[in-house]
mmCIF file of C-alpha atoms in Angstrom:
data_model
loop_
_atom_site.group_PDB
_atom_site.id
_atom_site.type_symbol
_atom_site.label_atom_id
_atom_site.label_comp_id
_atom_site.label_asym_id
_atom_site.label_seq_id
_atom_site.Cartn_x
_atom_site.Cartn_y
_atom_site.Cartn_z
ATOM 1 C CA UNK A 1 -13.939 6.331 -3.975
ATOM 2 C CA UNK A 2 -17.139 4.464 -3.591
ATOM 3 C CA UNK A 3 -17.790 1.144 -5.175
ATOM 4 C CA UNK A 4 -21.420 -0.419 -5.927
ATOM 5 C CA UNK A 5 -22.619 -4.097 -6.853
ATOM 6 C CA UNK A 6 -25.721 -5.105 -7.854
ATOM 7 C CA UNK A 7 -28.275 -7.781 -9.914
ATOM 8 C CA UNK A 8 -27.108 -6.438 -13.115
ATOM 9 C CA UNK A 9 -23.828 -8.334 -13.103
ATOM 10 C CA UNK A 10 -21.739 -5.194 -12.210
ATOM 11 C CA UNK A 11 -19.391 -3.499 -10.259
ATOM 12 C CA UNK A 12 -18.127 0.162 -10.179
ATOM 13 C CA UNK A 13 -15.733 2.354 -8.783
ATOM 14 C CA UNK A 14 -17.220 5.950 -8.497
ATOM 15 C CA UNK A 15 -14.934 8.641 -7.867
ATOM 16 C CA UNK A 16 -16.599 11.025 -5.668
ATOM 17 C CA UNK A 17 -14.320 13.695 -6.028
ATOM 18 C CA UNK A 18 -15.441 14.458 -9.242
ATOM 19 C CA UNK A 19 -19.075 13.197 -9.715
ATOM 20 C CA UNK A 20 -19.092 14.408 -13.678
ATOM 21 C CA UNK A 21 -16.395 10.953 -13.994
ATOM 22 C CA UNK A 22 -18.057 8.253 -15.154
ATOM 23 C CA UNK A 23 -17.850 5.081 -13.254
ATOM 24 C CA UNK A 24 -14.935 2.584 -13.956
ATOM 25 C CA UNK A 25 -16.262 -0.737 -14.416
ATOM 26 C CA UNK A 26 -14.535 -3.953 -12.729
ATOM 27 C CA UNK A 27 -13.435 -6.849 -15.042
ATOM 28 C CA UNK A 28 -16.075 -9.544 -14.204
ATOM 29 C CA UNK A 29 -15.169 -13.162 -16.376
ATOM 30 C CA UNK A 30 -17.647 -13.844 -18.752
ATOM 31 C CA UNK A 31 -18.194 -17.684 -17.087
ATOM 32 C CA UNK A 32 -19.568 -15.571 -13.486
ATOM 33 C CA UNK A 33 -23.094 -14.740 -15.183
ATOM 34 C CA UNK A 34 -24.318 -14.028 -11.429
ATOM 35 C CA UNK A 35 -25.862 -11.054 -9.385
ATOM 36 C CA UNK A 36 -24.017 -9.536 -6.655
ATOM 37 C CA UNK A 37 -24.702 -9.171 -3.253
ATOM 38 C CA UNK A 38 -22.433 -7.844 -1.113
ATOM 39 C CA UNK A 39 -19.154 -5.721 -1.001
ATOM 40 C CA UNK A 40 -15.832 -6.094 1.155
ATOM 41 C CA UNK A 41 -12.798 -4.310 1.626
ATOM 42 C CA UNK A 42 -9.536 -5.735 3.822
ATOM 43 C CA UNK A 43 -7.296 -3.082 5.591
ATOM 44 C CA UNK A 44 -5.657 -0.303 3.899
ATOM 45 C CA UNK A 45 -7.267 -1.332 0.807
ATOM 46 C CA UNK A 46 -5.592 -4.323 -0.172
ATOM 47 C CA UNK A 47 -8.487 -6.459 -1.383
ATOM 48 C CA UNK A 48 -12.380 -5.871 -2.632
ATOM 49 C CA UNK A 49 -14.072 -9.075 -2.605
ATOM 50 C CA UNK A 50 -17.733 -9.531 -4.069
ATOM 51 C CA UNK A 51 -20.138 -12.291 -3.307
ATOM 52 C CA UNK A 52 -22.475 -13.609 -6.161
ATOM 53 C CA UNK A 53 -25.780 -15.273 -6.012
ATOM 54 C CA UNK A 54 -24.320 -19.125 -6.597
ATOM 55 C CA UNK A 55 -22.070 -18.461 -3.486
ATOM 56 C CA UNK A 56 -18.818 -17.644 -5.697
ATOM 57 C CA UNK A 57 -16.670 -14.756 -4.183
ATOM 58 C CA UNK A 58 -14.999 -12.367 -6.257
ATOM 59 C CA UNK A 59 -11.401 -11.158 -5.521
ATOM 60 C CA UNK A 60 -9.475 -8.311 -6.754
ATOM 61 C CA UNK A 61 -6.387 -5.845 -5.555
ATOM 62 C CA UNK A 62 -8.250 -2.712 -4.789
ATOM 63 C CA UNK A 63 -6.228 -0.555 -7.323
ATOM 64 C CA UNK A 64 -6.615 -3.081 -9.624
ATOM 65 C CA UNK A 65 -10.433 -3.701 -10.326
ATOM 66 C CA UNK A 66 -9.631 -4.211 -14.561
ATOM 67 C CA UNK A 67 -7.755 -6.887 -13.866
ATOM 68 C CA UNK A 68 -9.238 -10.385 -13.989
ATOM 69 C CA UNK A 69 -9.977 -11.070 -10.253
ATOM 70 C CA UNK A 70 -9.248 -14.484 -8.378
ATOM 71 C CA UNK A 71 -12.379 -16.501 -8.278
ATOM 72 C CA UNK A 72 -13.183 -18.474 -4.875
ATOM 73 C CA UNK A 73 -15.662 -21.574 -4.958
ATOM 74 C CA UNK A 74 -16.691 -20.275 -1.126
ATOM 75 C CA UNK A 75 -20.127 -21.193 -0.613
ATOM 76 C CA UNK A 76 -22.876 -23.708 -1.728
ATOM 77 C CA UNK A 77 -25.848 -20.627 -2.202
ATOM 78 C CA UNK A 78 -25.965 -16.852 -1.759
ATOM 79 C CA UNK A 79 -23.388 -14.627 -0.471
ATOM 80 C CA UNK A 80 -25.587 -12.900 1.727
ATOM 81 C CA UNK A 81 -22.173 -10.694 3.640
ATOM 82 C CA UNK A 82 -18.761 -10.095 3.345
ATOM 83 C CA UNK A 83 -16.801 -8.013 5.868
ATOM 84 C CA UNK A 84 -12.869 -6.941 5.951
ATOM 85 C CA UNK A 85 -10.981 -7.390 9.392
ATOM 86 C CA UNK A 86 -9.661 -3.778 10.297
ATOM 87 C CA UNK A 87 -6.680 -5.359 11.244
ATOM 88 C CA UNK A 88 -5.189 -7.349 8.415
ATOM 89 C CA UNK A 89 -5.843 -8.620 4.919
ATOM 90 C CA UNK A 90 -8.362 -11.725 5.980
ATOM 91 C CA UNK A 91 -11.966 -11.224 5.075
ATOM 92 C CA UNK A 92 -15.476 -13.227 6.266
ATOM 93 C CA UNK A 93 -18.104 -14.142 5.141
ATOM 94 C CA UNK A 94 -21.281 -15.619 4.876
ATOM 95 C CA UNK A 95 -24.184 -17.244 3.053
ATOM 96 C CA UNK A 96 -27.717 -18.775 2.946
ATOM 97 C CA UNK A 97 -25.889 -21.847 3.240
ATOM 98 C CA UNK A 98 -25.705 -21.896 7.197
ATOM 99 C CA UNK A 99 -21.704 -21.760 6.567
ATOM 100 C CA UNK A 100 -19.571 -18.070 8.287
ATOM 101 C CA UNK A 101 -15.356 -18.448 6.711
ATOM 102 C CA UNK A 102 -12.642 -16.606 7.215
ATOM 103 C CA UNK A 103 -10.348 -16.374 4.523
ATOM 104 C CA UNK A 104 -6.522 -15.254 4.369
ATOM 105 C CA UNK A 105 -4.032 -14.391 1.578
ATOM 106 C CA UNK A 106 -0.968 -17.239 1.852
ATOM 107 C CA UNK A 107 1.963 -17.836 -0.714
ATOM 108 C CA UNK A 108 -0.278 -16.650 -3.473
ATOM 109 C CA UNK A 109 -3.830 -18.070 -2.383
ATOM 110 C CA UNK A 110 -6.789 -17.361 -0.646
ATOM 111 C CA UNK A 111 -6.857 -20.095 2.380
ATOM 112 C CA UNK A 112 -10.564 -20.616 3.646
ATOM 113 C CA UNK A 113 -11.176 -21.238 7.347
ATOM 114 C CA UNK A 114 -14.645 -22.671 8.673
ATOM 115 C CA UNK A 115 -15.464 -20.745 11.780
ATOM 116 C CA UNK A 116 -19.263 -22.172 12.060
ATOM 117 C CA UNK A 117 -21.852 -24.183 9.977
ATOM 118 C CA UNK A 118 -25.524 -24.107 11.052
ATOM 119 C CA UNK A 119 -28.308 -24.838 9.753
ATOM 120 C CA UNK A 120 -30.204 -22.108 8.286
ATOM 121 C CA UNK A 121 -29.110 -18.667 6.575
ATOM 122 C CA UNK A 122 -26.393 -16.832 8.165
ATOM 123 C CA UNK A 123 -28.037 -13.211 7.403
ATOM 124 C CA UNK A 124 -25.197 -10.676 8.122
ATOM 125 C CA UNK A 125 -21.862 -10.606 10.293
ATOM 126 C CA UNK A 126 -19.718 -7.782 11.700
ATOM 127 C CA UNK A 127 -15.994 -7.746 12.867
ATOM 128 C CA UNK A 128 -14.920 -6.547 16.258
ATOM 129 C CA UNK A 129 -12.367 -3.592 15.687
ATOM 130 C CA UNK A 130 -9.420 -5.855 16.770
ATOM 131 C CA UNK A 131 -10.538 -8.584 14.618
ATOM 132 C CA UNK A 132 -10.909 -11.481 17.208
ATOM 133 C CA UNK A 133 -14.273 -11.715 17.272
ATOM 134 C CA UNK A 134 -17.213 -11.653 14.412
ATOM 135 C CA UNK A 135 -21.131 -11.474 15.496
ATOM 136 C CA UNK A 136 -23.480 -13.283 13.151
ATOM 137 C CA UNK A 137 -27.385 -13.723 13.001
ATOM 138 C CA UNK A 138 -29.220 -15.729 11.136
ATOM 139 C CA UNK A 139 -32.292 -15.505 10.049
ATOM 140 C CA UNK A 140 -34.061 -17.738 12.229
ATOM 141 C CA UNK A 141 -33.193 -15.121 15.188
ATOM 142 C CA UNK A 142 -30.502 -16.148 16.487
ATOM 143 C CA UNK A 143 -27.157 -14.193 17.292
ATOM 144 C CA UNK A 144 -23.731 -15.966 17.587
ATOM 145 C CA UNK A 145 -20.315 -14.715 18.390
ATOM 146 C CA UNK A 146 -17.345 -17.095 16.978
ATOM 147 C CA UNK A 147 -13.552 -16.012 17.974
ATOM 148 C CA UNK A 148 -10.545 -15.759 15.271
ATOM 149 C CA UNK A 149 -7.554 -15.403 17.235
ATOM 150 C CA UNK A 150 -5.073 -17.832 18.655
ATOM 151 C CA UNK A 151 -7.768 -18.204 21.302
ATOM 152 C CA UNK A 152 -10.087 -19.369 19.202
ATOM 153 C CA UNK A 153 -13.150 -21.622 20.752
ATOM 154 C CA UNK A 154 -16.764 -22.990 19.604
ATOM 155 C CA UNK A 155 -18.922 -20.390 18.683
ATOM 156 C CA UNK A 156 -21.706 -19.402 21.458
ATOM 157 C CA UNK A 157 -25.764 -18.120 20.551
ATOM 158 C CA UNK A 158 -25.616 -14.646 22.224
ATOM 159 C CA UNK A 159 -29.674 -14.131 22.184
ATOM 160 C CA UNK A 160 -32.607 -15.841 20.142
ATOM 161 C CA UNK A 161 -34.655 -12.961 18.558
ATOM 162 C CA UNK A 162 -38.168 -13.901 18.000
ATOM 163 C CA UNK A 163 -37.987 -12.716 14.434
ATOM 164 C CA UNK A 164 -35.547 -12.534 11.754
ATOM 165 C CA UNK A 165 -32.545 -10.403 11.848
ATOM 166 C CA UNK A 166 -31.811 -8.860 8.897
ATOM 167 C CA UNK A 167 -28.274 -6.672 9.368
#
């Protein structure tokens, strides 16, 4: 399956084994008016998470994209990524607000974790294949590296770019 968000409110699940299926729409709550912006999935398919334009994120089970999905106050602006760990259910992300979180599934909730806060928009992250370690850049250039295991430390800046990165 394939799954597409976009300014129009709306997310789909395509089925790509048979193209001539229509797409299934997810339940989105009538009170999250918002565009989307970006698309996560956590490890064997547990969770999709979207992130809107007011900095809400979006969570459903995968299989389960017509229920009503939880909804996580996460950010104070644009979700600009979200990215699954490839080796458990936690998922990151980050936003035009300067802010990169972690988040976890706990006893029934989604627990938020504050890896960095800068100032300035946090442009796009990726997860390192064991999940310790995301990479960042914002948009002023710069490229940071923040650790998520027990080891965890202050994030560093990698490398100042002398122009935006984008992804």
């Amino acid at each position: 399956d394939l799954f597409s968000c976009g300014d129009d409110n709306k997310i789909f699940r395509w089925n790509l084994l048979n193209l001539n299926d229509p797409p299934v729409p997810a339940t989105v709550p009538a009170e999250i008016p918002d565009a989307f912006r970006s698309l996560a999935f956590t490890k064997n398919g547990g969770w999709l998470a979207s992130g809107t334009t007011s900095g809400k994120i979006l969570v459903w089970k995968e299989n389960e994209i017509q229920n009503p999905p939880a909804i996580l106050n996460a950010h104070s602006s644009i979700v600009n990524d979200l990215e699954g760990d490839p080796q458990s259910q936690r998922f990151f992300s980050c936003a035009t607000d300067g802010c990169l979180l972690m988040w976890t599934f706990e006893k029934g909730t989604f627990v938020k974790t504050t890896l960095d806060s800068v100032a300035g928009n946090i442009r796009c992250l990726a997860v390192s294949p064991d999940g310790n370690q995301v990479i960042y850049a914002l948009e002023s250039g710069a490229v940071r590296l923040a650790t998520t295991g027990k080891m965890r430390s202050t994030p560093v800046t990698l490398r100042n770019q002398q122009s935006p990165v984008l992804s």
